[in-house]
PDB file of C-alpha atoms in Angstrom:
ATOM      1  CA  UNK A   1     -83.830  61.452 -30.218  1.00  0.00           C
ATOM      2  CA  UNK A   2     -79.959  62.013 -29.623  1.00  0.00           C
ATOM      3  CA  UNK A   3     -78.321  64.918 -30.667  1.00  0.00           C
ATOM      4  CA  UNK A   4     -74.964  64.273 -31.767  1.00  0.00           C
ATOM      5  CA  UNK A   5     -71.854  66.274 -30.342  1.00  0.00           C
ATOM      6  CA  UNK A   6     -71.233  69.801 -31.924  1.00  0.00           C
ATOM      7  CA  UNK A   7     -67.729  68.119 -33.082  1.00  0.00           C
ATOM      8  CA  UNK A   8     -69.167  64.948 -35.070  1.00  0.00           C
ATOM      9  CA  UNK A   9     -67.561  62.736 -32.918  1.00  0.00           C
ATOM     10  CA  UNK A  10     -69.485  59.882 -31.172  1.00  0.00           C
ATOM     11  CA  UNK A  11     -68.789  59.806 -27.471  1.00  0.00           C
ATOM     12  CA  UNK A  12     -70.931  56.753 -26.789  1.00  0.00           C
ATOM     13  CA  UNK A  13     -68.801  54.563 -24.904  1.00  0.00           C
ATOM     14  CA  UNK A  14     -68.143  51.266 -26.591  1.00  0.00           C
ATOM     15  CA  UNK A  15     -68.154  47.835 -24.366  1.00  0.00           C
ATOM     16  CA  UNK A  16     -65.911  46.125 -26.979  1.00  0.00           C
ATOM     17  CA  UNK A  17     -63.110  48.603 -26.607  1.00  0.00           C
ATOM     18  CA  UNK A  18     -62.543  48.851 -23.033  1.00  0.00           C
ATOM     19  CA  UNK A  19     -59.461  46.183 -21.878  1.00  0.00           C
ATOM     20  CA  UNK A  20     -60.624  43.361 -20.096  1.00  0.00           C
ATOM     21  CA  UNK A  21     -60.296  43.935 -16.401  1.00  0.00           C
ATOM     22  CA  UNK A  22     -58.099  41.469 -15.718  1.00  0.00           C
ATOM     23  CA  UNK A  23     -55.869  43.820 -18.287  1.00  0.00           C
ATOM     24  CA  UNK A  24     -56.750  46.833 -16.758  1.00  0.00           C
ATOM     25  CA  UNK A  25     -55.757  45.388 -13.243  1.00  0.00           C
ATOM     26  CA  UNK A  26     -52.388  44.373 -14.502  1.00  0.00           C
ATOM     27  CA  UNK A  27     -51.951  47.737 -16.381  1.00  0.00           C
ATOM     28  CA  UNK A  28     -53.090  49.686 -13.562  1.00  0.00           C
ATOM     29  CA  UNK A  29     -50.244  48.584 -11.055  1.00  0.00           C
ATOM     30  CA  UNK A  30     -46.930  47.568 -11.375  1.00  0.00           C
ATOM     31  CA  UNK A  31     -45.677  44.018  -9.625  1.00  0.00           C
ATOM     32  CA  UNK A  32     -42.733  44.797  -7.214  1.00  0.00           C
ATOM     33  CA  UNK A  33     -40.742  41.483  -5.542  1.00  0.00           C
ATOM     34  CA  UNK A  34     -39.047  42.301  -2.310  1.00  0.00           C
ATOM     35  CA  UNK A  35     -35.381  41.503  -2.484  1.00  0.00           C
ATOM     36  CA  UNK A  36     -33.708  40.468   0.792  1.00  0.00           C
ATOM     37  CA  UNK A  37     -29.917  40.992   0.695  1.00  0.00           C
ATOM     38  CA  UNK A  38     -29.501  39.259   3.667  1.00  0.00           C
ATOM     39  CA  UNK A  39     -31.489  36.104   2.488  1.00  0.00           C
ATOM     40  CA  UNK A  40     -29.672  35.739  -1.038  1.00  0.00           C
ATOM     41  CA  UNK A  41     -26.309  36.162   1.152  1.00  0.00           C
ATOM     42  CA  UNK A  42     -27.652  33.413   3.452  1.00  0.00           C
ATOM     43  CA  UNK A  43     -28.744  31.154   0.408  1.00  0.00           C
ATOM     44  CA  UNK A  44     -25.381  31.620  -1.283  1.00  0.00           C
ATOM     45  CA  UNK A  45     -23.403  30.855   1.785  1.00  0.00           C
ATOM     46  CA  UNK A  46     -25.640  27.649   2.502  1.00  0.00           C
ATOM     47  CA  UNK A  47     -24.687  26.594  -1.170  1.00  0.00           C
ATOM     48  CA  UNK A  48     -21.023  27.315  -0.494  1.00  0.00           C
ATOM     49  CA  UNK A  49     -21.229  25.057   2.777  1.00  0.00           C
ATOM     50  CA  UNK A  50     -23.116  22.213   0.945  1.00  0.00           C
ATOM     51  CA  UNK A  51     -20.561  22.451  -1.967  1.00  0.00           C
ATOM     52  CA  UNK A  52     -17.611  22.195   0.766  1.00  0.00           C
ATOM     53  CA  UNK A  53     -19.158  19.629   2.879  1.00  0.00           C
ATOM     54  CA  UNK A  54     -19.498  17.693  -0.346  1.00  0.00           C
ATOM     55  CA  UNK A  55     -15.899  18.184  -1.369  1.00  0.00           C
ATOM     56  CA  UNK A  56     -14.906  17.613   2.335  1.00  0.00           C
ATOM     57  CA  UNK A  57     -16.739  13.997   2.405  1.00  0.00           C
ATOM     58  CA  UNK A  58     -15.170  12.857  -1.163  1.00  0.00           C
ATOM     59  CA  UNK A  59     -11.621  13.859  -0.006  1.00  0.00           C
ATOM     60  CA  UNK A  60     -12.080  12.051   3.464  1.00  0.00           C
ATOM     61  CA  UNK A  61     -13.424   8.607   1.576  1.00  0.00           C
ATOM     62  CA  UNK A  62     -10.215   9.436  -0.743  1.00  0.00           C
ATOM     63  CA  UNK A  63      -7.851   9.760   2.236  1.00  0.00           C
ATOM     64  CA  UNK A  64      -9.529   6.799   3.868  1.00  0.00           C
ATOM     65  CA  UNK A  65      -8.811   4.397   0.735  1.00  0.00           C
ATOM     66  CA  UNK A  66      -5.100   5.644   0.289  1.00  0.00           C
ATOM     67  CA  UNK A  67      -4.465   4.904   4.493  1.00  0.00           C
ATOM     68  CA  UNK A  68      -6.484   1.403   4.089  1.00  0.00           C
ATOM     69  CA  UNK A  69      -3.912   0.768   1.274  1.00  0.00           C
ATOM     70  CA  UNK A  70      -0.763   1.997   3.013  1.00  0.00           C
ATOM     71  CA  UNK A  71      -1.827  -0.037   6.074  1.00  0.00           C
ATOM     72  CA  UNK A  72      -2.046  -3.194   4.058  1.00  0.00           C
ATOM     73  CA  UNK A  73       1.557  -2.362   2.173  1.00  0.00           C
ATOM     74  CA  UNK A  74       2.912  -2.357   5.534  1.00  0.00           C
ATOM     75  CA  UNK A  75       1.364  -5.447   7.119  1.00  0.00           C
ATOM     76  CA  UNK A  76       2.520  -7.062   3.968  1.00  0.00           C
ATOM     77  CA  UNK A  77       6.223  -6.107   4.406  1.00  0.00           C
ATOM     78  CA  UNK A  78       6.240  -6.855   7.959  1.00  0.00           C
ATOM     79  CA  UNK A  79       5.014 -10.400   7.074  1.00  0.00           C
ATOM     80  CA  UNK A  80       7.547 -10.801   4.117  1.00  0.00           C
ATOM     81  CA  UNK A  81      10.069  -9.493   6.637  1.00  0.00           C
ATOM     82  CA  UNK A  82       9.168 -11.949   9.500  1.00  0.00           C
ATOM     83  CA  UNK A  83       8.996 -14.684   7.125  1.00  0.00           C
ATOM     84  CA  UNK A  84      12.667 -13.667   5.834  1.00  0.00           C
ATOM     85  CA  UNK A  85      14.565 -13.546   8.910  1.00  0.00           C
ATOM     86  CA  UNK A  86      12.747 -16.572  10.291  1.00  0.00           C
ATOM     87  CA  UNK A  87      14.310 -18.405   7.287  1.00  0.00           C
ATOM     88  CA  UNK A  88      17.755 -16.879   7.130  1.00  0.00           C
ATOM     89  CA  UNK A  89      17.969 -17.613  11.184  1.00  0.00           C
ATOM     90  CA  UNK A  90      17.190 -21.251  10.225  1.00  0.00           C
ATOM     91  CA  UNK A  91      19.499 -21.445   7.462  1.00  0.00           C
ATOM     92  CA  UNK A  92      22.172 -19.508   9.255  1.00  0.00           C
ATOM     93  CA  UNK A  93      22.152 -22.545  12.003  1.00  0.00           C
ATOM     94  CA  UNK A  94      24.224 -25.376  11.298  1.00  0.00           C
ATOM     95  CA  UNK A  95      26.428 -28.433  13.225  1.00  0.00           C
ATOM     96  CA  UNK A  96      28.897 -30.317  11.438  1.00  0.00           C
ATOM     97  CA  UNK A  97      27.046 -33.492  13.475  1.00  0.00           C
ATOM     98  CA  UNK A  98      23.450 -33.078  11.734  1.00  0.00           C
ATOM     99  CA  UNK A  99      23.635 -31.583   8.655  1.00  0.00           C
ATOM    100  CA  UNK A 100      20.816 -33.030   7.422  1.00  0.00           C
ATOM    101  CA  UNK A 101      18.419 -30.784   9.579  1.00  0.00           C
ATOM    102  CA  UNK A 102      20.068 -27.687   8.321  1.00  0.00           C
ATOM    103  CA  UNK A 103      19.973 -28.631   4.638  1.00  0.00           C
ATOM    104  CA  UNK A 104      16.359 -28.865   5.922  1.00  0.00           C
ATOM    105  CA  UNK A 105      16.112 -25.616   7.063  1.00  0.00           C
ATOM    106  CA  UNK A 106      17.866 -24.635   3.709  1.00  0.00           C
ATOM    107  CA  UNK A 107      15.671 -25.749   1.665  1.00  0.00           C
ATOM    108  CA  UNK A 108      12.430 -24.969   3.566  1.00  0.00           C
ATOM    109  CA  UNK A 109       9.345 -22.496   1.954  1.00  0.00           C
ATOM    110  CA  UNK A 110      11.311 -22.524  -1.527  1.00  0.00           C
ATOM    111  CA  UNK A 111      10.479 -23.829  -4.985  1.00  0.00           C
ATOM    112  CA  UNK A 112      11.730 -27.268  -5.923  1.00  0.00           C
ATOM    113  CA  UNK A 113      14.004 -25.505  -8.653  1.00  0.00           C
ATOM    114  CA  UNK A 114      15.489 -23.504  -5.643  1.00  0.00           C
ATOM    115  CA  UNK A 115      15.792 -26.232  -3.561  1.00  0.00           C
ATOM    116  CA  UNK A 116      17.616 -28.448  -5.869  1.00  0.00           C
ATOM    117  CA  UNK A 117      20.195 -25.419  -6.296  1.00  0.00           C
ATOM    118  CA  UNK A 118      20.398 -24.865  -2.430  1.00  0.00           C
ATOM    119  CA  UNK A 119      20.898 -28.992  -2.210  1.00  0.00           C
ATOM    120  CA  UNK A 120      23.758 -28.992  -4.545  1.00  0.00           C
ATOM    121  CA  UNK A 121      25.458 -26.010  -2.777  1.00  0.00           C
ATOM    122  CA  UNK A 122      25.000 -27.366   0.491  1.00  0.00           C
ATOM    123  CA  UNK A 123      26.790 -30.729  -0.552  1.00  0.00           C
ATOM    124  CA  UNK A 124      29.888 -28.606  -1.922  1.00  0.00           C
ATOM    125  CA  UNK A 125      29.701 -26.824   1.569  1.00  0.00           C
ATOM    126  CA  UNK A 126      29.919 -30.164   3.340  1.00  0.00           C
ATOM    127  CA  UNK A 127      33.344 -30.169   2.081  1.00  0.00           C
ATOM    128  CA  UNK A 128      34.584 -27.257   4.042  1.00  0.00           C
ATOM    129  CA  UNK A 129      32.052 -27.808   6.947  1.00  0.00           C
ATOM    130  CA  UNK A 130      32.802 -31.183   8.097  1.00  0.00           C
ATOM    131  CA  UNK A 131      36.985 -30.949   8.365  1.00  0.00           C
ATOM    132  CA  UNK A 132      36.754 -27.514  10.159  1.00  0.00           C
ATOM    133  CA  UNK A 133      34.175 -29.043  12.519  1.00  0.00           C
ATOM    134  CA  UNK A 134      31.771 -25.872  11.845  1.00  0.00           C
ATOM    135  CA  UNK A 135      29.028 -25.364  14.382  1.00  0.00           C
ATOM    136  CA  UNK A 136      27.007 -21.984  14.000  1.00  0.00           C
ATOM    137  CA  UNK A 137      23.968 -20.508  16.454  1.00  0.00           C
ATOM    138  CA  UNK A 138      22.169 -17.293  14.803  1.00  0.00           C
ATOM    139  CA  UNK A 139      19.936 -14.516  16.129  1.00  0.00           C
ATOM    140  CA  UNK A 140      17.976 -12.202  14.040  1.00  0.00           C
ATOM    141  CA  UNK A 141      18.804  -8.595  13.614  1.00  0.00           C
ATOM    142  CA  UNK A 142      16.657  -6.911  10.865  1.00  0.00           C
ATOM    143  CA  UNK A 143      15.240  -7.191   7.516  1.00  0.00           C
ATOM    144  CA  UNK A 144      13.843  -4.391   5.059  1.00  0.00           C
ATOM    145  CA  UNK A 145      11.375  -5.714   2.280  1.00  0.00           C
ATOM    146  CA  UNK A 146      10.588  -3.470  -0.838  1.00  0.00           C
ATOM    147  CA  UNK A 147       7.419  -4.549  -2.861  1.00  0.00           C
ATOM    148  CA  UNK A 148       8.081  -5.512  -6.692  1.00  0.00           C
ATOM    149  CA  UNK A 149       4.611  -4.675  -8.024  1.00  0.00           C
ATOM    150  CA  UNK A 150       3.935  -8.523  -9.229  1.00  0.00           C
ATOM    151  CA  UNK A 151       2.853  -9.996  -5.952  1.00  0.00           C
ATOM    152  CA  UNK A 152       6.795 -10.738  -4.906  1.00  0.00           C
ATOM    153  CA  UNK A 153       8.938  -8.596  -2.163  1.00  0.00           C
ATOM    154  CA  UNK A 154      12.784  -8.471  -2.110  1.00  0.00           C
ATOM    155  CA  UNK A 155      13.953  -8.707   1.348  1.00  0.00           C
ATOM    156  CA  UNK A 156      17.476  -7.792   2.542  1.00  0.00           C
ATOM    157  CA  UNK A 157      18.022  -9.636   5.885  1.00  0.00           C
ATOM    158  CA  UNK A 158      20.770  -9.830   8.481  1.00  0.00           C
ATOM    159  CA  UNK A 159      21.605 -12.177  11.041  1.00  0.00           C
ATOM    160  CA  UNK A 160      23.974 -12.403  13.472  1.00  0.00           C
ATOM    161  CA  UNK A 161      25.927 -15.382  13.491  1.00  0.00           C
ATOM    162  CA  UNK A 162      28.527 -17.115  16.010  1.00  0.00           C
ATOM    163  CA  UNK A 163      30.891 -19.940  14.560  1.00  0.00           C
ATOM    164  CA  UNK A 164      33.166 -22.281  16.244  1.00  0.00           C
ATOM    165  CA  UNK A 165      35.449 -24.464  13.996  1.00  0.00           C
ATOM    166  CA  UNK A 166      38.487 -26.337  14.749  1.00  0.00           C
ATOM    167  CA  UNK A 167      40.825 -23.559  14.095  1.00  0.00           C
ATOM    168  CA  UNK A 168      38.534 -20.798  16.075  1.00  0.00           C
ATOM    169  CA  UNK A 169      37.158 -22.994  19.296  1.00  0.00           C
ATOM    170  CA  UNK A 170      36.571 -19.662  21.073  1.00  0.00           C
ATOM    171  CA  UNK A 171      33.933 -18.828  18.621  1.00  0.00           C
ATOM    172  CA  UNK A 172      33.718 -16.019  15.814  1.00  0.00           C
ATOM    173  CA  UNK A 173      31.124 -13.039  15.826  1.00  0.00           C
ATOM    174  CA  UNK A 174      30.339 -12.353  12.083  1.00  0.00           C
ATOM    175  CA  UNK A 175      27.147 -11.547  10.088  1.00  0.00           C
ATOM    176  CA  UNK A 176      24.994 -13.170   7.530  1.00  0.00           C
ATOM    177  CA  UNK A 177      23.657 -11.205   5.044  1.00  0.00           C
ATOM    178  CA  UNK A 178      20.571 -12.934   2.774  1.00  0.00           C
ATOM    179  CA  UNK A 179      18.638 -11.213  -0.271  1.00  0.00           C
ATOM    180  CA  UNK A 180      15.359 -13.332  -0.335  1.00  0.00           C
ATOM    181  CA  UNK A 181      12.717 -13.206  -3.350  1.00  0.00           C
ATOM    182  CA  UNK A 182       9.551 -13.785  -1.703  1.00  0.00           C
ATOM    183  CA  UNK A 183       5.779 -14.858  -3.510  1.00  0.00           C
ATOM    184  CA  UNK A 184       3.250 -13.311  -1.171  1.00  0.00           C
ATOM    185  CA  UNK A 185       0.687 -15.090  -3.266  1.00  0.00           C
ATOM    186  CA  UNK A 186       2.164 -18.314  -2.515  1.00  0.00           C
ATOM    187  CA  UNK A 187       2.188 -18.294   1.164  1.00  0.00           C
ATOM    188  CA  UNK A 188       5.881 -16.241   1.112  1.00  0.00           C
ATOM    189  CA  UNK A 189       7.727 -19.331  -0.920  1.00  0.00           C
ATOM    190  CA  UNK A 190      11.272 -17.973  -1.359  1.00  0.00           C
ATOM    191  CA  UNK A 191      11.756 -17.754  -5.182  1.00  0.00           C
ATOM    192  CA  UNK A 192      15.574 -16.865  -5.514  1.00  0.00           C
ATOM    193  CA  UNK A 193      18.053 -16.087  -2.847  1.00  0.00           C
ATOM    194  CA  UNK A 194      21.461 -13.966  -3.901  1.00  0.00           C
ATOM    195  CA  UNK A 195      24.086 -12.049  -1.772  1.00  0.00           C
ATOM    196  CA  UNK A 196      24.387 -15.039   0.777  1.00  0.00           C
ATOM    197  CA  UNK A 197      27.653 -15.271   2.656  1.00  0.00           C
ATOM    198  CA  UNK A 198      29.124 -15.699   6.028  1.00  0.00           C
ATOM    199  CA  UNK A 199      32.597 -14.719   7.224  1.00  0.00           C
ATOM    200  CA  UNK A 200      34.610 -17.162   8.754  1.00  0.00           C
ATOM    201  CA  UNK A 201      37.729 -16.307  11.136  1.00  0.00           C
ATOM    202  CA  UNK A 202      40.066 -16.480   8.272  1.00  0.00           C
ATOM    203  CA  UNK A 203      38.059 -14.260   6.180  1.00  0.00           C
ATOM    204  CA  UNK A 204      37.031 -16.602   3.612  1.00  0.00           C
ATOM    205  CA  UNK A 205      33.566 -16.340   2.805  1.00  0.00           C
ATOM    206  CA  UNK A 206      31.457 -19.531   1.736  1.00  0.00           C
ATOM    207  CA  UNK A 207      28.171 -18.653   0.022  1.00  0.00           C
ATOM    208  CA  UNK A 208      25.217 -20.674   0.258  1.00  0.00           C
ATOM    209  CA  UNK A 209      24.873 -21.641  -3.631  1.00  0.00           C
TER     210      UNK A 209
END
């Protein structure tokens, strides 16, 4: 027979009141995670490096795209300048004994509307060229093209012209200037010509249109 304790409390251990072993294990010890400052800094540095590499790759691609566009633009400008100089040099060469060849060069690679206007202008010029017995040779000097944003280019070109005529059989050196509008999408066809003139020995300027 069991004798109850003197204070009246039952010291009998109740298994149901005891925490489960796993709870006791958790309560009995604290969990400590080791922290290594060097590893943390290394990780942060790695993230920063990857971010920098990604940004650098994006900038490199962006710069490469811009360079490609710039090279393409420069190539188109060079093509426009060469085509304009070829035309201007041919148009500035004439011989009063063979005006048909000159008219052919004058209207070469121009639109139909512009060719009609140039033919009319050349007919008017013949009234001066033939009596003066005008002959000229030409050499290209320089050209400068600017894009207009719609596929056309405005080209200023300069041609050195040596002219002989009845008044100056020894020859006159002058410069012919041409301002051409050219369409890059149509084989550099010339759509407009302005500011054309050749100065003769007497100071008279004969326009091409």
